[in-house]
Amino acid sequence: MRRHDIGTGTPPLQADERTALIGWLDLQRQILRWKCEGLSDEDAHRSVIPTSPAMTMAGLISHMRWTEHTWLEVVFLGGDKKQNPAFDESSEDADWHTDGRPLTELLAEYEAQCARSNEIVAAASLDDVGRHPDFGSVKRAALFRSRW
């Protein structure tokens, strides 16, 4: 994908709310994938900030995969947060750690999570609220709507 190709994936400016929300989210996902094109595994695992070794493109892909999981499967659906490294209190920024896994593997996991996220959103009402018990007070649950 080239930079000017990104515009071909731009969602319509006049669309129903669900189409617009998913369209803009998909555009952001597309840009992230585009930034990984042509990267070797070595480059994908190279830290871009010396004081933050996990800040790599591979780490960002891992983090975004788990961010999708956090919001839609854990907070929104009320799923088990134990399988998500973002909730691992024993390791700071655990969702950024890739253990040197190949970028293609991380991207495949990210793609699968994005597809799962889209399935969740497609099946939900935009007025549905998050169901995870840790985010379950009436006041807080109202903040976690599928349109958010």
PDB file of C-alpha atoms in Angstrom:
ATOM      1  CA  MET A   1       0.000   0.000   0.000  1.00  0.00           C
ATOM      2  CA  ARG A   2       1.284   3.460  -0.811  1.00  0.00           C
ATOM      3  CA  ARG A   3       0.405   6.625   1.046  1.00  0.00           C
ATOM      4  CA  HIS A   4      -2.086   7.782  -1.591  1.00  0.00           C
ATOM      5  CA  ASP A   5      -3.804   4.369  -1.414  1.00  0.00           C
ATOM      6  CA  ILE A   6      -4.904   5.119   2.158  1.00  0.00           C
ATOM      7  CA  GLY A   7      -7.475   7.565   0.783  1.00  0.00           C
ATOM      8  CA  THR A   8      -9.212   4.758  -1.103  1.00  0.00           C
ATOM      9  CA  GLY A   9     -10.130   3.230   2.243  1.00  0.00           C
ATOM     10  CA  THR A  10     -11.558   6.431   3.683  1.00  0.00           C
ATOM     11  CA  PRO A  11     -15.058   5.823   4.995  1.00  0.00           C
ATOM     12  CA  PRO A  12     -17.898   7.820   3.517  1.00  0.00           C
ATOM     13  CA  LEU A  13     -18.497  11.161   5.203  1.00  0.00           C
ATOM     14  CA  GLN A  14     -22.245  10.630   4.910  1.00  0.00           C
ATOM     15  CA  ALA A  15     -23.045   7.306   6.558  1.00  0.00           C
ATOM     16  CA  ASP A  16     -25.045   5.819   9.374  1.00  0.00           C
ATOM     17  CA  GLU A  17     -23.300   5.879  12.743  1.00  0.00           C
ATOM     18  CA  ARG A  18     -22.206   2.223  12.791  1.00  0.00           C
ATOM     19  CA  THR A  19     -20.758   2.406   9.266  1.00  0.00           C
ATOM     20  CA  ALA A  20     -18.883   5.591  10.141  1.00  0.00           C
ATOM     21  CA  LEU A  21     -17.521   4.220  13.422  1.00  0.00           C
ATOM     22  CA  ILE A  22     -16.271   0.969  11.918  1.00  0.00           C
ATOM     23  CA  GLY A  23     -15.061   2.764   8.794  1.00  0.00           C
ATOM     24  CA  TRP A  24     -12.891   5.201  10.713  1.00  0.00           C
ATOM     25  CA  LEU A  25     -11.612   2.465  13.024  1.00  0.00           C
ATOM     26  CA  ASP A  26     -10.732   0.322  10.002  1.00  0.00           C
ATOM     27  CA  LEU A  27      -8.889   3.268   8.449  1.00  0.00           C
ATOM     28  CA  GLN A  28      -6.733   3.619  11.576  1.00  0.00           C
ATOM     29  CA  ARG A  29      -6.060  -0.121  11.510  1.00  0.00           C
ATOM     30  CA  GLN A  30      -5.152   0.105   7.817  1.00  0.00           C
ATOM     31  CA  ILE A  31      -2.669   2.909   8.506  1.00  0.00           C
ATOM     32  CA  LEU A  32      -1.025   0.869  11.262  1.00  0.00           C
ATOM     33  CA  ARG A  33      -0.631  -2.125   8.918  1.00  0.00           C
ATOM     34  CA  TRP A  34       0.717   0.184   6.209  1.00  0.00           C
ATOM     35  CA  LYS A  35       3.429   1.419   8.584  1.00  0.00           C
ATOM     36  CA  CYS A  36       4.616  -2.193   8.933  1.00  0.00           C
ATOM     37  CA  GLU A  37       4.900  -2.890   5.206  1.00  0.00           C
ATOM     38  CA  GLY A  38       8.426  -3.764   4.149  1.00  0.00           C
ATOM     39  CA  LEU A  39       9.779  -3.926   7.696  1.00  0.00           C
ATOM     40  CA  SER A  40      12.135  -6.767   8.453  1.00  0.00           C
ATOM     41  CA  ASP A  41      11.696  -8.549  11.767  1.00  0.00           C
ATOM     42  CA  GLU A  42      14.883  -6.848  12.917  1.00  0.00           C
ATOM     43  CA  ASP A  43      13.490  -3.402  12.094  1.00  0.00           C
ATOM     44  CA  ALA A  44      10.081  -4.235  13.586  1.00  0.00           C
ATOM     45  CA  HIS A  45      11.764  -5.116  16.890  1.00  0.00           C
ATOM     46  CA  ARG A  46      14.100  -2.112  16.931  1.00  0.00           C
ATOM     47  CA  SER A  47      13.266   0.321  19.709  1.00  0.00           C
ATOM     48  CA  VAL A  48      12.438   3.800  18.446  1.00  0.00           C
ATOM     49  CA  ILE A  49      12.893   5.355  21.895  1.00  0.00           C
ATOM     50  CA  PRO A  50      16.097   4.353  23.697  1.00  0.00           C
ATOM     51  CA  THR A  51      14.542   4.730  27.152  1.00  0.00           C
ATOM     52  CA  SER A  52      11.582   2.547  26.209  1.00  0.00           C
ATOM     53  CA  PRO A  53      12.771  -0.779  24.786  1.00  0.00           C
ATOM     54  CA  ALA A  54       9.224  -2.064  24.234  1.00  0.00           C
ATOM     55  CA  MET A  55       8.419   0.891  21.938  1.00  0.00           C
ATOM     56  CA  THR A  56       8.850  -0.956  18.664  1.00  0.00           C
ATOM     57  CA  MET A  57       6.540  -1.436  15.707  1.00  0.00           C
ATOM     58  CA  ALA A  58       6.151  -5.067  16.745  1.00  0.00           C
ATOM     59  CA  GLY A  59       5.337  -3.902  20.276  1.00  0.00           C
ATOM     60  CA  LEU A  60       2.795  -1.407  18.950  1.00  0.00           C
ATOM     61  CA  ILE A  61       1.058  -4.132  16.924  1.00  0.00           C
ATOM     62  CA  SER A  62       0.921  -6.333  20.027  1.00  0.00           C
ATOM     63  CA  HIS A  63      -0.378  -3.449  22.138  1.00  0.00           C
ATOM     64  CA  MET A  64      -3.101  -2.573  19.621  1.00  0.00           C
ATOM     65  CA  ARG A  65      -4.177  -6.206  19.414  1.00  0.00           C
ATOM     66  CA  TRP A  66      -4.602  -6.322  23.185  1.00  0.00           C
ATOM     67  CA  THR A  67      -6.232  -2.876  23.249  1.00  0.00           C
ATOM     68  CA  GLU A  68      -8.945  -4.152  20.899  1.00  0.00           C
ATOM     69  CA  HIS A  69      -9.329  -7.198  23.144  1.00  0.00           C
ATOM     70  CA  THR A  70      -9.490  -5.048  26.293  1.00  0.00           C
ATOM     71  CA  TRP A  71     -12.243  -2.734  25.114  1.00  0.00           C
ATOM     72  CA  LEU A  72     -14.455  -5.141  23.228  1.00  0.00           C
ATOM     73  CA  GLU A  73     -13.983  -8.580  24.752  1.00  0.00           C
ATOM     74  CA  VAL A  74     -13.176  -7.650  28.356  1.00  0.00           C
ATOM     75  CA  VAL A  75     -14.858  -4.312  29.108  1.00  0.00           C
ATOM     76  CA  PHE A  76     -17.755  -4.517  26.653  1.00  0.00           C
ATOM     77  CA  LEU A  77     -18.580  -8.251  26.691  1.00  0.00           C
ATOM     78  CA  GLY A  78     -17.439  -8.850  30.263  1.00  0.00           C
ATOM     79  CA  GLY A  79     -14.848 -11.464  29.291  1.00  0.00           C
ATOM     80  CA  ASP A  80     -11.983 -12.826  31.354  1.00  0.00           C
ATOM     81  CA  LYS A  81      -9.145 -10.331  31.592  1.00  0.00           C
ATOM     82  CA  LYS A  82      -6.623 -12.954  32.777  1.00  0.00           C
ATOM     83  CA  GLN A  83      -5.653 -13.945  29.221  1.00  0.00           C
ATOM     84  CA  ASN A  84      -4.846 -10.309  28.377  1.00  0.00           C
ATOM     85  CA  PRO A  85      -1.297  -9.202  29.304  1.00  0.00           C
ATOM     86  CA  ALA A  86      -2.457  -5.585  29.642  1.00  0.00           C
ATOM     87  CA  PHE A  87      -3.931  -6.612  32.999  1.00  0.00           C
ATOM     88  CA  ASP A  88      -0.734  -8.319  34.212  1.00  0.00           C
ATOM     89  CA  GLU A  89       0.261  -6.220  37.203  1.00  0.00           C
ATOM     90  CA  SER A  90       3.543  -8.103  37.637  1.00  0.00           C
ATOM     91  CA  SER A  91       4.960  -6.798  34.349  1.00  0.00           C
ATOM     92  CA  GLU A  92       4.706  -3.179  33.287  1.00  0.00           C
ATOM     93  CA  ASP A  93       3.483  -2.731  29.710  1.00  0.00           C
ATOM     94  CA  ALA A  94       3.217  -6.507  29.236  1.00  0.00           C
ATOM     95  CA  ASP A  95       0.939  -6.022  26.227  1.00  0.00           C
ATOM     96  CA  TRP A  96       3.883  -4.372  24.414  1.00  0.00           C
ATOM     97  CA  HIS A  97       6.234  -7.319  24.968  1.00  0.00           C
ATOM     98  CA  THR A  98       6.630  -9.569  21.947  1.00  0.00           C
ATOM     99  CA  ASP A  99       9.400 -11.954  23.041  1.00  0.00           C
ATOM    100  CA  GLY A 100      10.925 -11.563  19.580  1.00  0.00           C
ATOM    101  CA  ARG A 101       7.976 -13.177  17.800  1.00  0.00           C
ATOM    102  CA  PRO A 102       7.915 -12.543  14.030  1.00  0.00           C
ATOM    103  CA  LEU A 103       6.030  -9.476  12.819  1.00  0.00           C
ATOM    104  CA  THR A 104       3.937 -11.661  10.487  1.00  0.00           C
ATOM    105  CA  GLU A 105       2.701 -13.650  13.488  1.00  0.00           C
ATOM    106  CA  LEU A 106       1.868 -10.496  15.454  1.00  0.00           C
ATOM    107  CA  LEU A 107       0.061  -8.989  12.464  1.00  0.00           C
ATOM    108  CA  ALA A 108      -1.959 -12.191  11.971  1.00  0.00           C
ATOM    109  CA  GLU A 109      -3.035 -12.088  15.628  1.00  0.00           C
ATOM    110  CA  TYR A 110      -3.910  -8.397  15.264  1.00  0.00           C
ATOM    111  CA  GLU A 111      -5.969  -9.123  12.129  1.00  0.00           C
ATOM    112  CA  ALA A 112      -7.838 -11.907  13.902  1.00  0.00           C
ATOM    113  CA  GLN A 113      -8.567  -9.630  16.864  1.00  0.00           C
ATOM    114  CA  CYS A 114      -9.776  -6.838  14.556  1.00  0.00           C
ATOM    115  CA  ALA A 115     -12.107  -9.278  12.817  1.00  0.00           C
ATOM    116  CA  ARG A 116     -13.406 -10.455  16.200  1.00  0.00           C
ATOM    117  CA  SER A 117     -13.903  -6.841  17.295  1.00  0.00           C
ATOM    118  CA  ASN A 118     -15.891  -6.099  14.143  1.00  0.00           C
ATOM    119  CA  GLU A 119     -18.075  -9.164  14.804  1.00  0.00           C
ATOM    120  CA  ILE A 120     -18.783  -7.935  18.321  1.00  0.00           C
ATOM    121  CA  VAL A 121     -19.713  -4.458  17.134  1.00  0.00           C
ATOM    122  CA  ALA A 122     -21.876  -5.830  14.310  1.00  0.00           C
ATOM    123  CA  ALA A 123     -23.857  -7.960  16.768  1.00  0.00           C
ATOM    124  CA  ALA A 124     -24.342  -5.201  19.349  1.00  0.00           C
ATOM    125  CA  SER A 125     -26.648  -2.263  19.603  1.00  0.00           C
ATOM    126  CA  LEU A 126     -24.810   1.032  19.680  1.00  0.00           C
ATOM    127  CA  ASP A 127     -26.605   1.675  22.972  1.00  0.00           C
ATOM    128  CA  ASP A 128     -25.360  -1.519  24.662  1.00  0.00           C
ATOM    129  CA  VAL A 129     -23.117  -0.898  27.647  1.00  0.00           C
ATOM    130  CA  GLY A 130     -20.042  -2.680  28.974  1.00  0.00           C
ATOM    131  CA  ARG A 131     -20.648  -5.693  31.197  1.00  0.00           C
ATOM    132  CA  HIS A 132     -17.344  -6.418  32.924  1.00  0.00           C
ATOM    133  CA  PRO A 133     -17.882  -6.503  36.707  1.00  0.00           C
ATOM    134  CA  ASP A 134     -14.763  -4.384  37.350  1.00  0.00           C
ATOM    135  CA  PHE A 135     -16.336  -1.658  35.242  1.00  0.00           C
ATOM    136  CA  GLY A 136     -19.871  -2.464  36.294  1.00  0.00           C
ATOM    137  CA  SER A 137     -21.236   0.412  38.329  1.00  0.00           C
ATOM    138  CA  VAL A 138     -24.178   2.082  36.644  1.00  0.00           C
ATOM    139  CA  LYS A 139     -22.235   5.325  36.313  1.00  0.00           C
ATOM    140  CA  ARG A 140     -19.112   3.683  34.875  1.00  0.00           C
ATOM    141  CA  ALA A 141     -20.959   1.178  32.694  1.00  0.00           C
ATOM    142  CA  ALA A 142     -22.713   4.057  30.962  1.00  0.00           C
ATOM    143  CA  LEU A 143     -19.295   5.300  29.862  1.00  0.00           C
ATOM    144  CA  PHE A 144     -18.516   2.075  27.984  1.00  0.00           C
ATOM    145  CA  ARG A 145     -21.044   2.001  25.198  1.00  0.00           C
ATOM    146  CA  SER A 146     -20.287   0.193  21.951  1.00  0.00           C
ATOM    147  CA  ARG A 147     -20.316   3.522  20.110  1.00  0.00           C
ATOM    148  CA  TRP A 148     -17.550   4.761  22.392  1.00  0.00           C
TER     149      TRP A 148
END
